[in-house]
């Protein structure tokens, strides 16, 4: 509206009172109202158009929101009212605009579903640099994972991965003791994951000398104690037992509580050896003999009395042996030596009986009997 060349600006209504004087000039123009539409995209996406658009009263505008890769249009807000979207793309149309508006679009990272089955002995780790979630010994039908998180499989100490199946396909890899970690990388699709772990197994090898044996499993399993039974043969004993180069005490049983590597052992056995000793009096001889015998050896030793002597006593380790009267020989025959042997032998001179008879002056008859040991001469004075 313009009065006498002076603009009154854009107004909706105006009341004009003519002046008393004449000659006023009144000009009136009409136009539609216009409104500012502010359009903005927050991080991880864009909108078209963006910025501020001016619409006439009753006009319309179409806005297209496009998220970045691996993101969704989360929601949009018109003035103070929020509307949820959750789509990979979204178009908004405003019709019959009758006021100014502020429109803001937000975006969120995509989420994927993971079906998971994992047993004891390890973890499936889902997370990023800030937060990790650990799954073990569980079966989930569905778990939601945001894009940007990684999925890693890690075995616990002493365990290894024995099977790794992704979306129904078993991955090709060496499933041995070294299979302790595998990374599936960043999640960018739904995932069906099956993981199996098992305890590590280790080889058990050893060297055993003659004279005994070691009873032990050929394969050791982590978490299960490994038992060695040390069994010498008859007449043998264990002298040295080592495991992984370390000498152990000589016991009947040795146990490794937790096996975490291949095991190498060695056992050395030796036969028992016994001393043989002989002690004799004068008057006899015996065979030559070995003063040291192994367990199970035999001992044959003959004792012989010299002239005019007899074997009168003999003991073996303190046990007196039975000897016939006037024995000239005695044989010690031990078929199997199982201990030290101490032999004591005694020899004695032969004994003779001498009988003397005579009459005294009173005509009494007297008889004397003497028992004497051997002597080259005997003098008798009457």
Short mmCIF file of C-alpha atoms in Angstrom, two decimals:
data_model
loop_
_atom_site.label_atom_id
_atom_site.label_comp_id
_atom_site.label_asym_id
_atom_site.label_seq_id
_atom_site.Cartn_x
_atom_site.Cartn_y
_atom_site.Cartn_z
CA UNK A 1 0.00 0.00 0.00
CA UNK A 2 1.29 3.41 -0.97
CA UNK A 3 -0.37 6.66 0.19
CA UNK A 4 0.71 9.85 -1.48
CA UNK A 5 3.89 8.10 -2.60
CA UNK A 6 4.73 6.76 0.87
CA UNK A 7 4.86 2.94 1.20
CA UNK A 8 3.25 1.38 4.23
CA UNK A 9 5.06 -1.96 3.66
CA UNK A 10 3.56 -5.40 3.36
CA UNK A 11 0.59 -5.63 5.64
CA UNK A 12 -2.40 -7.91 5.94
CA UNK A 13 -5.03 -5.23 6.72
CA UNK A 14 -5.08 -1.45 6.78
CA UNK A 15 -7.81 1.03 7.74
CA UNK A 16 -7.67 4.29 5.87
CA UNK A 17 -9.41 7.50 7.08
CA UNK A 18 -9.45 10.10 4.37
CA UNK A 19 -8.21 13.59 5.32
CA UNK A 20 -10.53 16.62 5.09
CA UNK A 21 -8.44 18.00 2.37
CA UNK A 22 -8.86 16.42 -0.99
CA UNK A 23 -6.29 15.14 -3.42
CA UNK A 24 -4.88 12.10 -1.45
CA UNK A 25 -3.55 9.37 -3.66
CA UNK A 26 -4.01 5.77 -2.44
CA UNK A 27 -2.26 2.79 -4.18
CA UNK A 28 -2.93 -0.80 -3.08
CA UNK A 29 -0.98 -3.92 -4.24
CA UNK A 30 -1.62 -7.56 -3.23
CA UNK A 31 0.81 -10.59 -3.14
CA UNK A 32 0.94 -14.05 -1.47
CA UNK A 33 2.74 -14.43 1.85
CA UNK A 34 6.17 -16.16 1.79
CA UNK A 35 7.71 -18.47 4.40
CA UNK A 36 11.28 -19.53 5.12
CA UNK A 37 11.89 -23.31 5.11
CA UNK A 38 15.26 -24.17 6.75
CA UNK A 39 16.59 -27.59 5.72
CA UNK A 40 19.64 -29.17 7.35
CA UNK A 41 21.40 -32.59 7.45
CA UNK A 42 23.41 -33.72 10.43
CA UNK A 43 26.53 -35.92 10.14
CA UNK A 44 26.77 -39.01 7.89
CA UNK A 45 24.32 -37.89 5.20
CA UNK A 46 23.06 -35.05 3.01
CA UNK A 47 19.77 -33.43 1.94
CA UNK A 48 18.58 -31.88 -1.30
CA UNK A 49 17.79 -29.02 -1.26
CA UNK A 50 19.65 -27.71 1.77
CA UNK A 51 19.80 -24.34 3.39
CA UNK A 52 16.84 -21.93 3.36
CA UNK A 53 14.09 -22.09 0.76
CA UNK A 54 11.32 -19.44 0.50
CA UNK A 55 7.85 -20.66 -0.26
CA UNK A 56 4.68 -18.76 -1.02
CA UNK A 57 1.64 -19.37 1.08
CA UNK A 58 0.09 -22.73 0.13
CA UNK A 59 3.22 -23.82 -1.69
CA UNK A 60 4.98 -27.18 -1.47
CA UNK A 61 8.55 -28.48 -1.28
CA UNK A 62 10.15 -31.94 -1.66
CA UNK A 63 13.30 -32.82 0.32
CA UNK A 64 15.42 -35.94 -0.36
CA UNK A 65 17.68 -37.30 2.38
CA UNK A 66 20.58 -39.55 1.32
CA UNK A 67 22.71 -41.31 3.98
CA UNK A 68 26.41 -42.09 3.56
CA UNK A 69 27.43 -45.70 2.80
CA UNK A 70 26.53 -48.12 5.61
CA UNK A 71 24.21 -45.54 7.19
CA UNK A 72 20.42 -45.06 7.35
CA UNK A 73 18.14 -42.05 7.54
CA UNK A 74 17.39 -42.23 11.23
CA UNK A 75 14.77 -39.47 11.67
CA UNK A 76 13.73 -35.97 10.75
CA UNK A 77 12.53 -33.14 12.94
CA UNK A 78 10.07 -30.42 11.89
CA UNK A 79 10.35 -27.58 14.34
CA UNK A 80 10.10 -29.48 17.67
CA UNK A 81 8.33 -32.64 16.46
CA UNK A 82 10.48 -35.72 15.58
CA UNK A 83 9.53 -38.47 13.15
CA UNK A 84 11.35 -41.87 12.99
CA UNK A 85 12.48 -43.16 9.58
CA UNK A 86 15.15 -45.93 9.63
CA UNK A 87 15.43 -46.24 5.83
CA UNK A 88 18.31 -46.29 3.36
CA UNK A 89 16.77 -43.33 1.55
CA UNK A 90 13.88 -40.99 2.29
CA UNK A 91 11.88 -38.28 0.51
CA UNK A 92 9.75 -35.74 2.40
CA UNK A 93 7.13 -33.56 0.72
CA UNK A 94 5.52 -30.58 2.46
CA UNK A 95 2.24 -29.39 0.89
CA UNK A 96 0.16 -26.27 1.55
CA UNK A 97 2.85 -24.51 3.55
CA UNK A 98 1.31 -21.82 5.75
CA UNK A 99 4.23 -20.99 8.05
CA UNK A 100 8.00 -21.04 8.28
CA UNK A 101 9.55 -24.35 9.26
CA UNK A 102 12.88 -25.82 10.38
CA UNK A 103 13.64 -29.33 9.11
CA UNK A 104 16.62 -31.36 10.41
CA UNK A 105 17.55 -34.88 9.25
CA UNK A 106 19.62 -37.29 11.36
CA UNK A 107 21.44 -40.45 10.27
CA UNK A 108 22.46 -43.63 12.05
CA UNK A 109 24.85 -46.45 11.27
CA UNK A 110 23.39 -49.60 9.77
CA UNK A 111 22.90 -52.61 12.01
CA UNK A 112 23.22 -56.27 11.01
CA UNK A 113 21.91 -59.43 12.58
CA UNK A 114 24.37 -62.07 13.76
CA UNK A 115 23.41 -65.66 14.57
CA UNK A 116 26.09 -67.08 16.85
CA UNK A 117 27.05 -70.49 18.25
CA UNK A 118 30.27 -70.86 20.26
CA UNK A 119 31.45 -73.40 22.84
CA UNK A 120 33.86 -73.17 25.77
CA UNK A 121 37.52 -72.54 25.20
CA UNK A 122 37.40 -69.16 23.47
CA UNK A 123 35.50 -65.98 22.67
CA UNK A 124 33.81 -64.23 19.81
CA UNK A 125 34.65 -60.56 20.32
CA UNK A 126 32.39 -57.90 18.80
CA UNK A 127 33.28 -54.25 19.17
CA UNK A 128 35.38 -51.28 18.19
CA UNK A 129 38.20 -49.29 19.68
CA UNK A 130 36.02 -48.14 22.56
CA UNK A 131 33.77 -51.04 23.54
CA UNK A 132 33.98 -54.83 23.15
CA UNK A 133 31.41 -57.54 23.86
CA UNK A 134 32.62 -61.08 24.56
CA UNK A 135 30.59 -64.20 23.74
CA UNK A 136 31.55 -67.68 24.96
CA UNK A 137 29.68 -70.95 25.48
CA UNK A 138 26.49 -69.50 24.08
CA UNK A 139 24.03 -69.74 21.23
CA UNK A 140 22.18 -66.62 20.08
CA UNK A 141 19.50 -66.70 17.43
CA UNK A 142 20.07 -63.04 16.72
CA UNK A 143 22.38 -60.29 17.87
CA UNK A 144 22.35 -56.78 16.43
CA UNK A 145 25.72 -55.35 15.39
CA UNK A 146 26.32 -51.84 14.11
CA UNK A 147 28.47 -51.21 11.06
CA UNK A 148 31.99 -50.26 12.08
CA UNK A 149 32.25 -53.01 14.68
CA UNK A 150 34.67 -55.83 14.01
CA UNK A 151 34.14 -59.54 14.71
CA UNK A 152 37.18 -61.47 15.98
CA UNK A 153 37.55 -65.06 17.15
CA UNK A 154 40.13 -65.74 19.88
CA UNK A 155 40.93 -69.00 21.69
CA UNK A 156 41.76 -69.01 25.38
CA UNK A 157 45.23 -70.04 26.55
CA UNK A 158 45.68 -73.77 26.03
CA UNK A 159 42.89 -73.98 23.44
CA UNK A 160 42.67 -73.59 19.66
CA UNK A 161 40.02 -73.14 17.00
CA UNK A 162 38.83 -76.47 15.61
CA UNK A 163 36.05 -75.24 13.33
CA UNK A 164 35.03 -71.85 11.96
CA UNK A 165 31.90 -71.75 9.81
CA UNK A 166 30.66 -68.49 8.24
CA UNK A 167 27.21 -68.45 6.64
CA UNK A 168 27.25 -72.23 6.43
CA UNK A 169 30.71 -72.52 4.84
CA UNK A 170 33.71 -73.84 6.78
CA UNK A 171 36.72 -71.61 6.35
CA UNK A 172 39.89 -73.24 5.04
CA UNK A 173 42.67 -72.85 7.59
CA UNK A 174 45.08 -74.93 9.66
CA UNK A 175 43.04 -76.06 12.65
CA UNK A 176 45.99 -76.92 14.89
CA UNK A 177 47.43 -75.62 18.16
CA UNK A 178 48.48 -72.42 16.37
CA UNK A 179 44.91 -71.58 15.30
CA UNK A 180 44.27 -69.19 18.18
CA UNK A 181 42.97 -66.05 16.42
CA UNK A 182 40.93 -65.15 13.35
CA UNK A 183 39.48 -61.78 12.34
CA UNK A 184 36.32 -61.50 10.25
CA UNK A 185 36.87 -57.76 9.90
CA UNK A 186 34.19 -55.07 9.88
CA UNK A 187 30.57 -56.13 9.79
CA UNK A 188 28.84 -55.07 6.56
CA UNK A 189 26.13 -57.72 6.23
CA UNK A 190 24.14 -60.21 8.26
CA UNK A 191 26.29 -63.00 9.66
CA UNK A 192 25.72 -66.64 10.64
CA UNK A 193 28.74 -67.72 12.69
CA UNK A 194 29.59 -71.10 14.27
CA UNK A 195 32.83 -71.50 16.22
CA UNK A 196 34.26 -74.54 18.01
CA UNK A 197 37.26 -74.65 20.33
CA UNK A 198 39.16 -77.62 21.81
CA UNK A 199 42.05 -78.07 24.23
CA UNK A 200 45.51 -78.25 22.68
CA UNK A 201 47.16 -81.64 22.38
CA UNK A 202 50.88 -82.30 22.75
CA UNK A 203 53.20 -85.15 21.81
CA UNK A 204 54.89 -87.13 24.59
CA UNK A 205 58.17 -88.83 23.65
CA UNK A 206 60.90 -90.40 25.73
CA UNK A 207 64.02 -92.55 25.92
CA UNK A 208 64.14 -95.36 28.47
CA UNK A 209 67.17 -97.52 29.22
CA UNK A 210 67.16 -101.27 29.77
CA UNK A 211 65.85 -102.37 33.13
CA UNK A 212 62.47 -100.69 33.36
CA UNK A 213 59.59 -98.99 31.59
CA UNK A 214 57.54 -95.78 31.77
CA UNK A 215 53.76 -95.95 31.44
CA UNK A 216 52.48 -92.62 30.07
CA UNK A 217 50.07 -91.43 27.37
CA UNK A 218 51.59 -90.71 23.96
CA UNK A 219 49.43 -87.60 23.61
CA UNK A 220 48.78 -85.08 26.39
CA UNK A 221 45.76 -82.76 26.51
CA UNK A 222 45.79 -79.28 27.99
CA UNK A 223 43.89 -79.19 31.26
CA UNK A 224 44.31 -82.92 31.95
CA UNK A 225 47.21 -83.93 34.27
CA UNK A 226 49.83 -86.12 32.62
CA UNK A 227 50.87 -89.07 34.82
CA UNK A 228 54.10 -91.03 34.51
CA UNK A 229 54.25 -94.47 36.16
CA UNK A 230 57.88 -95.49 36.65
CA UNK A 231 58.24 -99.28 36.79
CA UNK A 232 61.70 -100.84 37.18
CA UNK A 233 62.20 -104.46 36.15
CA UNK A 234 62.93 -106.99 38.87
CA UNK A 235 66.38 -106.35 40.27
CA UNK A 236 66.63 -102.84 38.78
CA UNK A 237 66.15 -99.37 40.21
CA UNK A 238 65.68 -95.90 38.76
CA UNK A 239 68.79 -93.74 38.83
CA UNK A 240 67.74 -90.67 36.81
CA UNK A 241 64.41 -89.34 35.53
CA UNK A 242 64.18 -86.08 33.55
CA UNK A 243 61.24 -84.20 31.99
CA UNK A 244 62.03 -81.50 29.44
CA UNK A 245 65.64 -81.55 30.58
CA UNK A 246 64.85 -81.08 34.28
CA UNK A 247 65.82 -83.86 36.70
CA UNK A 248 62.92 -85.03 38.86
CA UNK A 249 62.79 -86.90 42.15
CA UNK A 250 62.99 -90.66 41.84
CA UNK A 251 59.46 -91.57 42.81
CA UNK A 252 57.15 -94.27 41.52
CA UNK A 253 54.77 -91.68 40.03
CA UNK A 254 55.38 -88.25 38.51
CA UNK A 255 52.56 -85.90 37.45
CA UNK A 256 52.57 -82.78 35.29
CA UNK A 257 49.45 -80.88 36.47
CA UNK A 258 49.08 -78.77 33.31
CA UNK A 259 50.72 -79.65 30.01
CA UNK A 260 51.34 -76.64 27.77
CA UNK A 261 53.94 -77.96 25.31
CA UNK A 262 55.34 -81.15 23.81
CA UNK A 263 56.95 -83.32 26.48
CA UNK A 264 60.30 -85.11 26.25
CA UNK A 265 61.38 -87.41 29.07
CA UNK A 266 64.20 -89.83 29.79
CA UNK A 267 64.66 -92.61 32.35
CA UNK A 268 67.84 -94.45 33.32
CA UNK A 269 67.68 -97.74 35.20
CA UNK A 270 70.53 -99.75 36.71
CA UNK A 271 70.72 -103.26 38.07
CA UNK A 272 71.30 -103.81 41.78
CA UNK A 273 74.86 -104.95 42.61
CA UNK A 274 75.82 -106.82 45.79
CA UNK A 275 79.05 -107.39 47.69
CA UNK A 276 80.29 -110.90 48.53
CA UNK A 277 82.69 -111.28 51.47
CA UNK A 278 84.25 -114.43 52.98
CA UNK A 279 85.85 -114.78 56.42
CA UNK A 280 87.52 -118.07 57.51
CA UNK A 281 89.72 -119.46 60.21
CA UNK A 282 92.94 -121.35 59.45
CA UNK A 283 92.78 -124.88 58.23
CA UNK A 284 90.87 -124.59 55.01
CA UNK A 285 90.61 -123.09 51.55
CA UNK A 286 87.85 -121.95 49.19
CA UNK A 287 87.39 -121.19 45.50
CA UNK A 288 88.11 -117.87 43.90
CA UNK A 289 84.98 -115.73 43.61
CA UNK A 290 83.77 -112.35 42.36
CA UNK A 291 83.35 -109.88 45.16
CA UNK A 292 80.61 -107.99 43.21
CA UNK A 293 77.58 -109.76 41.75
CA UNK A 294 74.58 -108.41 39.84
CA UNK A 295 71.06 -109.07 40.96
CA UNK A 296 70.07 -112.57 39.87
CA UNK A 297 73.63 -113.87 39.48
CA UNK A 298 74.42 -117.25 41.05
CA UNK A 299 77.11 -117.88 43.66
CA UNK A 300 78.85 -121.28 43.83
CA UNK A 301 81.65 -121.45 46.38
CA UNK A 302 83.34 -124.64 47.65
CA UNK A 303 85.11 -124.75 51.02
CA UNK A 304 87.72 -127.51 51.61
CA UNK A 305 89.43 -128.43 54.87
CA UNK A 306 93.18 -128.99 54.82
CA UNK A 307 94.78 -132.24 56.01
CA UNK A 308 93.87 -133.14 59.58
CA UNK A 309 91.13 -130.42 59.61
CA UNK A 310 87.38 -130.54 59.35
CA UNK A 311 84.77 -127.96 58.35
CA UNK A 312 83.08 -127.40 61.66
CA UNK A 313 80.92 -124.27 61.19
CA UNK A 314 79.62 -122.08 58.38
CA UNK A 315 77.07 -119.24 58.28
CA UNK A 316 75.58 -117.18 55.47
CA UNK A 317 74.46 -113.67 56.49
CA UNK A 318 74.37 -114.89 60.10
CA UNK A 319 72.27 -117.97 59.36
CA UNK A 320 74.09 -121.11 60.57
CA UNK A 321 74.25 -123.86 58.00
CA UNK A 322 73.87 -127.56 58.81
CA UNK A 323 77.20 -129.41 58.52
CA UNK A 324 77.71 -133.16 58.81
CA UNK A 325 80.24 -134.34 61.43
CA UNK A 326 83.83 -134.65 60.22
CA UNK A 327 83.02 -132.84 56.97
CA UNK A 328 86.01 -132.11 54.82
CA UNK A 329 84.07 -129.91 52.33
CA UNK A 330 81.09 -127.63 52.20
CA UNK A 331 79.52 -126.04 49.14
CA UNK A 332 77.69 -122.66 49.18
CA UNK A 333 75.26 -122.67 46.28
CA UNK A 334 73.04 -119.56 45.94
CA UNK A 335 71.18 -119.75 42.59
CA UNK A 336 69.93 -116.15 42.71
CA UNK A 337 71.70 -113.40 44.60
CA UNK A 338 69.30 -110.73 45.87
CA UNK A 339 71.35 -109.15 48.66
CA UNK A 340 74.87 -108.72 49.99
CA UNK A 341 76.41 -112.05 50.99
CA UNK A 342 78.62 -112.49 54.08
CA UNK A 343 80.07 -115.99 54.63
CA UNK A 344 81.91 -117.12 57.73
CA UNK A 345 83.64 -120.56 57.84
CA UNK A 346 85.50 -122.30 60.65
CA UNK A 347 87.90 -125.22 60.41
CA UNK A 348 89.07 -127.39 63.37
CA UNK A 349 91.84 -129.99 63.79
CA UNK A 350 90.96 -133.66 63.87
CA UNK A 351 90.35 -135.21 67.35
CA UNK A 352 91.68 -138.70 68.40
CA UNK A 353 90.76 -141.04 71.28
CA UNK A 354 93.70 -142.61 73.23
CA UNK A 355 92.98 -145.43 75.74
CA UNK A 356 95.63 -146.55 78.40
CA UNK A 357 95.28 -149.48 80.82
CA UNK A 358 97.66 -150.69 83.66
CA UNK A 359 97.61 -152.31 87.17
CA UNK A 360 98.82 -150.50 90.22
CA UNK A 361 100.68 -152.29 93.15
CA UNK A 362 97.42 -153.14 94.77
CA UNK A 363 96.44 -155.08 91.70
CA UNK A 364 93.72 -152.59 90.80
CA UNK A 365 92.98 -152.24 87.12
CA UNK A 366 92.97 -148.64 85.88
CA UNK A 367 91.86 -147.44 82.42
CA UNK A 368 92.41 -143.88 81.19
CA UNK A 369 90.86 -142.41 78.02
CA UNK A 370 92.18 -139.20 76.41
CA UNK A 371 90.78 -137.16 73.56
CA UNK A 372 93.47 -135.13 71.82
CA UNK A 373 93.70 -133.15 68.62
CA UNK A 374 96.11 -134.06 65.94
CA UNK A 375 99.80 -133.54 66.88
CA UNK A 376 102.93 -134.98 65.25
CA UNK A 377 103.93 -136.66 68.59
CA UNK A 378 102.43 -137.53 71.94
CA UNK A 379 104.58 -138.16 75.03
CA UNK A 380 103.04 -140.21 77.82
CA UNK A 381 104.92 -140.59 81.11
CA UNK A 382 103.79 -143.17 83.68
#
